[in-house]
Amino acid sequence: MHRPDVSVENTLRSSEAFAAPNRKDYIQTQKASHGRKIFGVFPGHYPRELLWAFDILPVEIWDPPIETSRADAHLQSYICPVAKRGLELILDSRARGLDGVLFPHLCDTLQNLASLTAHYLQPDLPVYFFYTPKSTCPAPSWKYYIQQTRGLAERLAERFGPLDPAQWAARSAQALELDRALEALYALRAGGRLVCSNAAFYSFIRQAEYLHPDDFLPRIERFRAVCEGKATGGKRVLLSGILPNPPETLEALDDLGVRVADDDLLDAGRRIPAHAPRSADPWERAAERFFALPPCSTGSSPLKARLERLAAMVRSASAGGVIFWTVKFCEPEAFDLPELRSGLKRLGIPSLVIESALDEGLTGQTATRLEAFLEMLP
Amino acid sequence: MTLLPAIRYRFMKDIGAPAAMRFAKMGKKRPARPPDPLFAPPLAATRRLKELISRHYFLSRYTRGAMPVAWVTSGAPVEILRPFGYYTLYPENHSALCGAQKVGGRMCAHAEEHGYSPDLCSYARIDLGHALTGNTPVGRLPRPDLLFASNNICQTVLYWYKILAARYGIPLILFDTPYRFADAEGGPDLEYMVGQMEAIIQQLEGISGRRFDREAFSRTIDLAKETSLLWGRVLATMKARPAPMTIFDAFAHMLPIVSLRGLESARGYYRLLLEELEERAERGVGAIREERKRLMWDNIAIWPRMREHANLFASHGMAFVTATYTNAWAETTPLLDPGRPLESLAKAYSCVILNHHLEHRLKLMERLIREYRVDGLVIHSARSCKPYSVGQYDIKRLLLERLSIPSVVIEADIADERAYAEEQTRTRLEAFFEALEEE
């Protein structure tokens, strides 16, 4: 059975070098000490490095820990909790501290939410929109992505001054460095050479959602230095879905001695490009990074490509099965699931679906299903 | 394509189908019904509509080996397929038919048994239910050779068609229309869409083995534009008081503009329908016998409840005279230009209501409310359709603030009758009727 290394866990918990900084405090420090602008960014793919180049700190809004009340007056009961919580945050007084909000295009709900926010709910808050191409034709898509990135740069320049080419080049390089660092961390984990718990791993990885790369990159190095080592045995699983919430599920896996060997989560592993860009030009490089991202339910990549990737990940990480961890009412993921599951089944790979309404803790039913599934695994 | 199936198709088209339609008509001779206390006599054109649609589905059974079949989304620029000789079918249209025949729930259940969530779009679930079981009330749908989608109506079609592509092992072509978050004209978005069209034409040449006929393409656009303009004029007849038809009629009569766009049969049909409606309007014949209030409908129809709703509203003297949904196939017609086919097609298809920011939708609704002299609004909050439904609560509030238009929201579904709460909906509607009648 896999057990996280207790001394490593204690180090991760006790050291400020690894614990997730309080978002609010961190944002305030970024503003006060560095003079950075703060952008709330909704889920989706966007050129983070461009925002960094404008000295903007993107703070991603995936699952803010707040109860929805005002958002319910604007969104129906069948809308996903990611959108609802995001809107709740935007309607909250805390949004006043934002210099802007960015909506990368991801799904129908967030598309309309962008308009709802910009046109009616927060008309004084600068809202930016970034459309990611979904066409099945590669050539126009490539060109369009670059145009979109340039367009976003122009809109940002109108408010924050011209883009500094040196900064742009440097931040573009830093984005690649971050990709490489995360890729290395993932490779260690898949190879059984990372000794931290699942909960600690994702608590750390999710810091990428709001830490500036100047702070996050050295943290990755330190994290790696502390956690690298031969992991003990135990069953191994692969996670796929949107985001690892509620964290109690990860803790349950830890308690059951199960190691997450790799993931295809939209807010984690699915954001690491499959290969490094070759171009030296930051605009081209941004496009290369985007088109090198793994197959995603929200894009036009064929289901077969996503299935093949999952199967390859299972094989290379020696995982016994796949846990699809979806968010309630998330249409793109829900559409993919049956085909992916039957495809995996044909390959002899068992899978389980757990659905989350976010921060609901681990329900008894989910815990039981999880245990039953894990018992089946080799 | 081989010779024998082509001959068979030709025979069925010219002789078999007309004979089958005549035979079906003979079998359905019913005694004349007494006049309906709520409605004017049915439109004569409805019979032709039924023939047109039946014939379209009937002939689709004879396409195998005779011509390639494409399954297309309702908002895709089908004109680009026409010169390649594709027989086009619309899964959304088929799902709506299933919904109207109250078998939507059953077909959704087939998909759910295979792991598809009941939270997903019911058009998609019905179609997947059909793909998984072959069940359909229209007899049989031919297997597609190609899938052609556009996400101008929703992203859902992309997720749904990816499954079909995997299941049938056929190409999926997506025409991607960037969401119009701002009102910027042209620029990179237009360039991107035109670039895609050029690439799509090349792809289609490769897939079909046929050269693209640009002249035929321009003629198709011309035909589609004229048909769409006719559809717009059909809808405009409802500006008359009393309105010669209602939106419940329009929901049915929109089938050709969706499914047969760019074909002669659709144009011919709308000429016929328009003539009849204009004549009715001239004579002051209303679709409902006593039109006291005029309403607007927002979102897709609740197909399984069409008849019940038509009766319910008519019994209160309320006529639906406009809808954002039916208007969608007339809204951007003026942008079509056979002289600049690709550019104009890109503009027309990307400017539709659902691909536009909400302020555009609100302004359009305001215009329709004024032009059609609307007294109240019924908002269908459809579980299946997020692009249509997200933002509706605020649209309701803003229309009340700006135009003092009272409205009601009913939460239901487009084709899955299981998602309809009879009592709750009736209670909400009764309260709405009372409020309107007091005005």
Short mmCIF file of C-alpha atoms in Angstrom, two decimals, chain A residues 72-79 105-109 111-116 118-121 127 129 131 133-137 140-141 143-144 147-148 296-301 303 328-329 331-332 334-336 338-339, chain B residues 114-116 119-121 124 151 154-156 158-160 162-163 167 172-174 176-179 181 188-189 191-192 195-196 199-200 203 354 357-359 361-362 381-383 386-387 389-394 398 411:
data_model
loop_
_atom_site.label_atom_id
_atom_site.label_comp_id
_atom_site.label_asym_id
_atom_site.label_seq_id
_atom_site.Cartn_x
_atom_site.Cartn_y
_atom_site.Cartn_z
CA ASP A 72 -28.74 32.62 -8.39
CA ALA A 73 -30.79 35.65 -9.39
CA HIS A 74 -28.98 35.72 -12.74
CA LEU A 75 -28.33 32.07 -13.55
CA GLN A 76 -30.67 29.11 -13.71
CA SER A 77 -30.48 26.11 -11.42
CA TYR A 78 -29.04 23.98 -14.23
CA ILE A 79 -25.93 26.11 -14.71
CA HIS A 105 -13.81 31.30 -24.62
CA LEU A 106 -14.55 27.87 -23.23
CA CYS A 107 -18.23 26.96 -23.39
CA ASP A 108 -21.71 28.35 -24.02
CA THR A 109 -22.27 29.29 -20.40
CA GLN A 111 -19.51 32.87 -23.34
CA ASN A 112 -22.83 34.38 -22.25
CA LEU A 113 -21.51 35.08 -18.78
CA ALA A 114 -18.84 37.30 -20.33
CA SER A 115 -21.51 39.38 -22.03
CA LEU A 116 -23.74 39.40 -18.98
CA ALA A 118 -19.65 43.28 -19.35
CA HIS A 119 -22.98 44.65 -20.53
CA TYR A 120 -25.21 44.49 -17.48
CA LEU A 121 -23.78 43.34 -14.20
CA VAL A 127 -13.99 42.91 -19.32
CA PHE A 129 -12.71 38.40 -24.15
CA TYR A 131 -11.67 33.63 -28.43
CA PRO A 133 -10.18 28.89 -32.43
CA LYS A 134 -12.02 25.59 -32.70
CA SER A 135 -12.05 25.12 -36.45
CA THR A 136 -11.13 21.79 -37.95
CA CYS A 137 -8.96 23.68 -40.49
CA PRO A 140 -6.65 29.63 -40.63
CA SER A 141 -6.79 28.62 -36.97
CA LYS A 143 -3.15 32.62 -38.03
CA TYR A 144 -6.29 33.54 -36.12
CA GLN A 147 -4.29 37.66 -34.42
CA GLN A 148 -6.36 37.11 -31.28
CA CYS A 296 -9.77 18.71 -24.80
CA SER A 297 -13.51 18.19 -24.52
CA THR A 298 -14.06 21.88 -25.22
CA GLY A 299 -12.19 21.90 -28.54
CA SER A 300 -12.51 20.19 -31.89
CA SER A 301 -9.89 17.51 -31.35
CA LEU A 303 -12.54 11.90 -29.32
CA LYS A 328 -22.14 19.02 -12.27
CA PHE A 329 -23.76 20.42 -15.43
CA GLU A 331 -21.61 19.78 -20.80
CA PRO A 332 -18.32 19.35 -22.70
CA ALA A 334 -20.35 14.94 -19.96
CA PHE A 335 -20.56 14.50 -23.73
CA ASP A 336 -17.12 12.87 -23.93
CA PRO A 338 -19.55 7.55 -22.52
CA GLU A 339 -17.31 7.18 -25.58
CA HIS B 114 -25.52 4.27 -22.62
CA GLY B 115 -24.15 6.74 -20.10
CA TYR B 116 -25.23 10.09 -21.50
CA ASP B 119 -28.47 17.12 -18.15
CA LEU B 120 -27.31 17.16 -21.77
CA CYS B 121 -29.17 18.79 -24.66
CA ALA B 124 -28.36 15.57 -28.88
CA ASN B 151 -20.97 26.53 -33.53
CA CYS B 154 -23.96 26.62 -29.65
CA GLN B 155 -20.79 24.80 -28.73
CA THR B 156 -22.95 21.78 -27.92
CA LEU B 158 -19.39 20.41 -31.62
CA TYR B 159 -19.38 18.02 -28.64
CA TRP B 160 -22.33 16.12 -30.08
CA LYS B 162 -17.57 14.69 -32.34
CA ILE B 163 -19.37 11.66 -30.92
CA ARG B 167 -19.22 6.45 -33.91
CA LEU B 172 -16.42 16.19 -39.24
CA ILE B 173 -16.08 19.67 -40.66
CA LEU B 174 -16.64 22.49 -38.21
CA ASP B 176 -16.07 28.01 -36.36
CA THR B 177 -17.75 31.38 -35.87
CA PRO B 178 -16.08 33.43 -33.15
CA TYR B 179 -18.58 34.69 -30.60
CA PHE B 181 -18.50 39.82 -27.84
CA PRO B 188 -9.51 39.03 -38.10
CA ASP B 189 -12.80 37.25 -37.36
CA GLU B 191 -10.64 36.79 -42.37
CA TYR B 192 -10.59 33.66 -40.21
CA GLY B 195 -10.08 31.30 -44.61
CA GLN B 196 -11.99 28.39 -43.14
CA ALA B 199 -10.16 25.36 -46.62
CA ILE B 200 -13.55 23.64 -46.27
CA GLN B 203 -11.61 19.51 -48.03
CA LEU B 354 -27.03 33.24 -30.46
CA HIS B 357 -23.55 39.42 -27.15
CA LEU B 358 -26.67 39.86 -25.05
CA GLU B 359 -27.11 43.56 -25.71
CA ARG B 361 -30.25 40.23 -28.44
CA LEU B 362 -31.96 42.72 -26.18
CA SER B 381 -35.79 28.74 -19.96
CA ALA B 382 -34.65 25.59 -21.73
CA ARG B 383 -32.45 23.17 -19.83
CA LYS B 386 -27.54 27.21 -22.48
CA PRO B 387 -26.63 29.83 -25.11
CA SER B 389 -31.01 30.54 -21.62
CA VAL B 390 -28.00 32.08 -19.85
CA GLY B 391 -28.86 35.75 -19.51
CA GLN B 392 -32.63 35.39 -19.80
CA TYR B 393 -33.33 36.50 -16.23
CA ASP B 394 -31.58 39.79 -16.89
CA LEU B 398 -34.32 44.88 -18.60
CA GLU B 411 -38.57 26.26 -17.14
#
